[in-house]
Coordinates of C-alpha atoms in Angstrom, one line a residue:
M1124 CA 23.2 85.9 150.8
K1125 CA 21.0 88.2 151.9
N1126 CA 19.3 90.1 150.0
T1127 CA 21.2 93.3 150.9
P1128 CA 24.9 93.9 150.5
P1129 CA 26.9 92.8 153.3
Q1130 CA 28.7 95.6 156.2
I1131 CA 31.8 95.3 155.5
W1132 CA 33.6 97.5 158.1
V1133 CA 38.5 98.2 157.6
L1134 CA 39.7 98.8 160.8
C1135 CA 42.5 101.6 159.6
D1136 CA 44.9 102.7 162.1
D1137 CA 48.5 105.3 161.8
R1138 CA 50.0 102.4 159.9
P1139 CA 49.5 103.1 156.2
G1140 CA 51.0 99.7 154.7
N1141 CA 48.6 98.2 156.3
S1142 CA 46.2 100.0 156.6
N1143 CA 46.2 99.7 152.4
Q1144 CA 46.6 96.8 152.5
A1145 CA 43.0 95.9 154.3
L1146 CA 41.5 98.5 151.9
G1147 CA 43.0 96.7 149.2
V1148 CA 41.7 94.0 149.7
A1149 CA 38.0 95.5 150.9
E1150 CA 37.9 97.0 147.7
A1151 CA 39.2 93.9 145.6
L1152 CA 35.7 92.7 146.9
E1153 CA 33.9 95.4 145.5
L1154 CA 30.9 95.5 147.8
P1155 CA 29.9 99.1 149.6
Y1156 CA 32.5 99.5 153.0
A1157 CA 33.0 101.1 155.9
V1158 CA 35.7 103.0 157.6
K1159 CA 37.0 102.8 161.0
R1160 CA 39.7 104.8 162.2
I1161 CA 41.7 103.6 164.5
A1162 CA 44.4 104.4 167.4
Y1163 CA 46.0 103.6 169.9
S1164 CA 46.6 103.8 173.5
P1165 CA 50.0 102.4 175.0
S1166 CA 48.5 99.0 175.3
A1167 CA 47.8 97.9 172.4
N1168 CA 51.8 97.7 172.1
L1169 CA 51.8 95.0 175.6
P1170 CA 51.1 91.0 174.0
N1171 CA 47.4 89.8 172.7
F1172 CA 47.5 86.9 174.7
L1173 CA 47.6 89.6 177.4
S1174 CA 43.7 89.8 178.7
L1175 CA 43.1 92.9 178.6
N1176 CA 39.8 94.4 177.8
A1177 CA 40.0 95.2 174.0
L1178 CA 39.1 99.1 174.8
S1179 CA 41.7 99.8 176.9
R1180 CA 44.2 99.4 174.3
L1181 CA 42.2 102.4 171.9
D1182 CA 42.4 105.7 172.2
A1183 CA 39.2 106.1 172.2
A1184 CA 38.8 110.2 171.5
K1185 CA 40.7 109.7 168.6
S1186 CA 39.4 107.3 166.9
D1187 CA 36.0 106.4 165.8
R1188 CA 32.9 105.4 167.9
L1189 CA 32.7 100.7 167.4
E1190 CA 28.0 100.5 168.0
A1191 CA 25.4 99.0 166.4
P1192 CA 25.1 98.0 164.1
W1193 CA 27.3 95.2 164.1
P1194 CA 28.8 94.3 161.2
D1195 CA 28.5 91.1 159.2
L1196 CA 33.0 91.8 158.5
V1197 CA 35.2 93.2 159.7
I1198 CA 39.0 93.0 157.9
S1199 CA 42.1 94.3 159.6
A1200 CA 45.8 93.8 159.6
G1201 CA 48.2 93.9 161.7
R1202 CA 48.7 93.2 165.3
R1203 CA 47.2 95.7 167.6
A1204 CA 44.4 94.9 165.1
A1205 CA 43.7 91.8 166.5
P1206 CA 42.7 92.7 169.6
I1207 CA 39.3 95.7 168.1
A1208 CA 38.0 93.1 165.5
R1209 CA 38.7 90.2 168.0
Y1210 CA 36.0 92.6 170.7
I1211 CA 33.4 94.1 167.9
K1212 CA 33.0 90.5 167.1
S1213 CA 32.0 89.7 170.0
Q1214 CA 29.9 92.0 170.6
S1215 CA 27.7 91.7 167.7
R1216 CA 26.9 88.2 169.7
G1217 CA 29.4 85.7 166.7
N1218 CA 27.8 87.7 164.1
S1219 CA 30.3 89.2 163.1
R1220 CA 33.0 87.5 160.4
I1221 CA 37.6 88.1 160.7
V1222 CA 39.3 88.5 157.8
Q1223 CA 42.6 89.6 159.7
I1224 CA 45.5 89.8 157.3
M1225 CA 49.8 89.0 158.7
W1226 CA 50.1 87.4 161.3
P1227 CA 47.9 88.4 164.6
G1228 CA 50.0 87.0 167.6
F1229 CA 47.8 84.4 170.1
P1230 CA 45.4 83.9 170.6
T1231 CA 44.0 83.6 167.4
Y1232 CA 40.6 82.1 168.6
G1233 CA 37.5 84.1 166.7
V1234 CA 39.5 84.9 163.9
D1235 CA 37.8 83.6 160.7
M1236 CA 40.9 83.6 158.5
I1237 CA 43.9 84.4 158.8
V1238 CA 46.2 85.9 155.5
V1239 CA 49.7 85.5 155.4
P1240 CA 52.0 85.6 153.1
E1241 CA 53.7 82.3 151.7
H1242 CA 57.0 83.2 152.1
D1243 CA 55.7 83.6 155.9
R1244 CA 56.7 81.1 158.3
V1245 CA 54.3 80.9 160.7
H1246 CA 52.2 78.2 163.0
L1247 CA 49.9 76.0 161.9
N1248 CA 46.5 76.9 162.0
R1249 CA 42.8 75.5 160.0
N1250 CA 42.2 79.2 159.3
I1251 CA 45.3 79.9 157.4
V1252 CA 45.0 81.1 153.6
R1253 CA 49.1 81.9 152.2
V1254 CA 48.4 84.1 149.1
P1255 CA 52.4 85.2 147.2
G1256 CA 53.4 89.0 148.5
A1257 CA 51.1 91.3 150.4
P1258 CA 47.4 92.4 149.3
H1259 CA 47.5 95.5 147.9
R1260 CA 44.9 98.6 146.3
L1261 CA 46.4 98.3 142.2
N1262 CA 44.1 98.2 140.1
E1263 CA 43.4 98.9 135.7
D1264 CA 41.5 102.0 136.7
I1265 CA 44.3 103.6 139.2
L1266 CA 46.7 102.7 137.2
E1267 CA 45.1 104.3 134.0
R1268 CA 44.0 107.3 136.3
E1269 CA 48.0 108.0 137.9
G1270 CA 49.7 107.2 134.5
K1271 CA 47.1 110.3 132.7
M1272 CA 47.7 111.9 135.6
W1273 CA 51.7 112.5 135.5
E1274 CA 52.4 111.2 131.2
K1275 CA 52.7 115.4 130.5
T1276 CA 55.2 116.0 133.7
L1277 CA 57.2 112.8 133.0
S1278 CA 57.5 113.8 129.2
E1279 CA 60.7 116.3 130.7
V1280 CA 62.4 112.9 129.5
K1281 CA 62.3 111.3 126.6
K1282 CA 60.4 107.3 126.2
P1283 CA 60.7 104.6 126.7
Y1284 CA 60.5 104.8 130.7
V1285 CA 62.3 102.2 133.4
A1286 CA 61.0 102.4 136.4
L1287 CA 63.8 102.5 139.4
L1288 CA 62.7 103.5 143.0
I1289 CA 64.8 102.8 146.3
G1290 CA 62.9 101.9 148.7
G1291 CA 66.1 102.2 152.5
S1292 CA 68.1 101.2 155.8
T1293 CA 64.9 98.4 157.8
R1294 CA 64.7 97.9 161.5
K1295 CA 67.1 94.7 160.9
R1296 CA 68.5 96.1 157.5
D1297 CA 70.8 98.8 155.9
F1298 CA 70.9 100.5 152.1
T1299 CA 74.2 101.6 152.0
P1300 CA 75.4 104.1 150.2
E1301 CA 77.7 101.2 147.7
H1302 CA 74.4 99.3 147.4
A1303 CA 72.8 103.6 145.5
S1304 CA 76.3 103.6 143.3
E1305 CA 75.9 99.7 142.3
V1306 CA 72.1 99.8 141.9
A1307 CA 72.4 102.9 139.6
Q1308 CA 75.1 101.8 138.0
M1309 CA 72.9 98.6 136.8
A1310 CA 69.2 100.5 136.2
S1311 CA 71.5 103.0 134.3
M1312 CA 73.5 99.9 132.5
L1313 CA 69.7 98.9 131.5
A1314 CA 68.2 102.1 131.0
I1315 CA 71.1 102.8 128.0
S1316 CA 71.2 100.0 127.0
M1317 CA 66.5 100.1 125.7
D1318 CA 67.5 104.2 124.9
A1319 CA 65.1 105.0 127.9
S1320 CA 64.5 106.8 130.6
L1321 CA 65.0 106.3 134.2
L1322 CA 62.0 107.8 136.3
I1323 CA 63.2 106.7 140.0
S1324 CA 61.7 106.7 143.5
T1325 CA 63.3 106.6 146.4
S1326 CA 60.8 107.1 150.6
R1327 CA 61.9 108.1 153.8
R1328 CA 64.4 104.8 154.5
T1329 CA 66.5 106.1 152.5
S1330 CA 69.3 108.2 153.8
D1331 CA 70.5 111.8 153.0
E1332 CA 74.9 110.2 151.9
S1333 CA 72.8 107.0 150.3
E1334 CA 70.9 109.1 147.9
R1335 CA 73.8 111.6 147.2
V1336 CA 75.6 108.7 145.8
L1337 CA 72.0 107.5 143.6
K1338 CA 71.8 110.6 141.5
R1339 CA 76.3 110.7 140.9
Q1340 CA 76.1 107.6 140.3
I1341 CA 73.1 107.6 136.7
T1342 CA 74.7 107.7 134.0
A1343 CA 71.3 107.9 131.5
P1344 CA 68.4 110.4 131.4
F1345 CA 65.9 110.4 134.0
Y1346 CA 62.8 112.2 135.8
F1347 CA 64.2 112.5 140.0
H1348 CA 61.0 112.8 141.9
D1349 CA 62.1 114.5 145.8
W1350 CA 59.9 113.7 148.3
R1351 CA 60.9 116.7 150.3
K1352 CA 59.8 119.0 148.7
A1353 CA 56.8 121.2 150.3
N1354 CA 55.2 121.2 146.8
N1355 CA 55.4 118.1 145.3
R1356 CA 53.9 116.3 148.1
M1357 CA 51.9 114.2 144.7
N1358 CA 53.4 111.0 145.1
P1359 CA 54.0 109.6 140.6
Y1360 CA 55.5 106.3 142.6
I1361 CA 51.7 104.2 141.4
A1362 CA 52.1 106.1 137.9
F1363 CA 55.7 105.8 137.3
L1364 CA 54.6 101.6 138.2
A1365 CA 52.3 102.4 135.1
L1366 CA 54.1 103.8 132.5
A1367 CA 57.2 101.9 133.2
D1368 CA 58.2 99.2 130.0
A1369 CA 60.5 97.2 132.8
I1370 CA 61.5 97.9 136.5
V1371 CA 63.8 98.0 139.4
V1372 CA 63.2 97.1 142.9
T1373 CA 65.2 97.2 146.1
G1374 CA 64.4 94.5 148.0
D1375 CA 63.7 95.5 150.8
S1376 CA 60.4 96.4 150.8
L1377 CA 57.1 93.2 150.8
S1378 CA 54.7 95.6 149.7
M1379 CA 56.7 97.0 146.7
C1380 CA 57.8 94.1 144.9
T1381 CA 54.7 92.7 145.5
E1382 CA 53.5 95.9 143.4
A1383 CA 56.1 95.8 140.9
C1384 CA 54.9 92.2 140.2
S1385 CA 51.0 92.9 139.6
V1386 CA 51.4 94.8 136.7
G1387 CA 52.6 92.4 133.8
K1388 CA 55.7 94.5 133.4
P1389 CA 60.0 92.6 133.8
V1390 CA 60.7 93.1 137.2
L1391 CA 64.4 93.1 137.9
I1392 CA 64.3 92.9 142.0
Y1393 CA 67.8 93.9 143.8
S1394 CA 68.5 91.8 146.6
P1395 CA 72.3 91.5 147.8
K1396 CA 72.4 89.1 151.0
D1397 CA 73.2 92.0 153.4
L1398 CA 70.5 94.7 152.7
S1399 CA 67.6 91.8 152.0
A1400 CA 67.0 89.3 155.8
K1401 CA 65.7 86.4 155.0
K1402 CA 62.2 86.8 155.3
H1403 CA 62.7 89.3 152.4
Q1404 CA 64.7 86.9 150.4
R1405 CA 62.0 84.6 150.6
L1406 CA 59.1 86.4 149.2
H1407 CA 61.8 87.0 146.2
K1408 CA 63.7 83.4 145.7
L1409 CA 59.1 82.8 145.1
L1410 CA 58.9 85.9 142.7
F1411 CA 61.4 84.3 140.4
D1412 CA 60.5 81.2 140.1
K1413 CA 56.9 82.3 140.0
G1414 CA 58.3 83.4 136.7
Y1415 CA 57.3 86.9 138.2
A1416 CA 60.8 89.1 138.2
L1417 CA 64.4 88.7 138.3
P1418 CA 67.5 88.9 140.2
L1419 CA 69.5 92.7 138.7
T1420 CA 72.3 91.2 138.2
P1421 CA 74.5 91.9 134.9
E1422 CA 74.1 88.8 133.4
N1423 CA 70.2 89.4 133.7
L1424 CA 69.8 92.7 132.1
P1425 CA 70.6 91.9 128.3
R1426 CA 67.3 89.6 128.7
V1427 CA 65.2 92.7 130.3
Q1428 CA 66.9 94.4 127.0
Q1429 CA 66.6 92.4 123.9
G1430 CA 62.3 91.5 125.7
Q1431 CA 63.8 87.6 127.1
F1432 CA 62.0 87.8 129.7
N1433 CA 58.0 88.0 129.9
P1434 CA 56.1 87.5 133.5
P1435 CA 52.8 85.4 133.7
S1436 CA 49.9 86.7 131.7
E1437 CA 48.0 86.4 135.2
T1438 CA 49.3 89.7 137.3
L1439 CA 49.8 89.6 141.4
N1440 CA 47.7 90.4 143.4
P1441 CA 46.9 88.6 146.9
S1442 CA 44.2 91.2 147.4
L1443 CA 41.9 89.8 144.5
A1444 CA 42.5 85.6 145.8
I1445 CA 41.6 87.1 149.4
A1446 CA 38.7 88.4 148.3
R1447 CA 37.0 85.3 146.0
R1448 CA 38.1 83.5 149.3
I1449 CA 36.0 85.4 151.5
K1450 CA 33.2 85.6 149.1
T1451 CA 33.0 81.9 148.6
L1452 CA 34.0 81.6 152.6
F1453 CA 31.6 84.1 154.1
F1454 CA 29.6 84.8 151.1
P1455 CA 28.1 82.1 148.7
V1456 CA 25.8 83.5 145.7
K1457 CA 22.8 81.1 145.9

């Protein structure tokens, strides 16, 4: 290993979810890194197996310059970023290593590590590393900072807190008003049984009608974060995770479920079959089997309320697991 730290580039694009996964791994390495912002041209929507010049997939005017000195490691996430990472490796004459988060599509040549969730059914590849859930950026410092930042505001409602994290509709499934009603009623039952308040967060995928029904069915004291307000751009989502004594989360977001299970609190996942795609259901089963979460059902509410459900002492941290693998394979201590 060199005496100087390795040079690391993180490719960040227009999808915050992808960028946050790549950044989460970079931060877990605890090494200096540079962010390279990339914007795509329409060609990026074409399959990766087409033999296009990688730079034709970029909107150069809106992207950071990619030029020497080339990095020792490139961290990319999502299918569209993979050809750009391979271009960087080719310019470095093969010296740059590539860690690709999420299946890159074909071809996979030149990619040194492909990180996929355990629940994904992807082709076998000798470079695949499987992790439970999705990489994220949460750590103790961030949780403590966000918790302190929001503690005074959230004191409007009494402790203890139950976080209620609502996602919404996806490409394949709808989060309906009926779903909103059911999850609101069960979350309220849990909060009332714990003499607690609900900390509620919705998302841009939550329809207006589902949000109205959700609020109407809440019967416990609550604090509601309205992301639509122009003067309310700060997001207490991480603070909710930090300060909650229990967490209820809808199962439509892989990242949200993983993050909820990363803070060492009892987690209940709302996952009716008509809401969660099969891929999501496989993740939920994995989290249930490993003891990180329970299905949100009336039968499971007393287990949380009475303290009978405790998650593993080692919290769910895919980013850290990936970072350790990277150091072992690419930057071993000599």
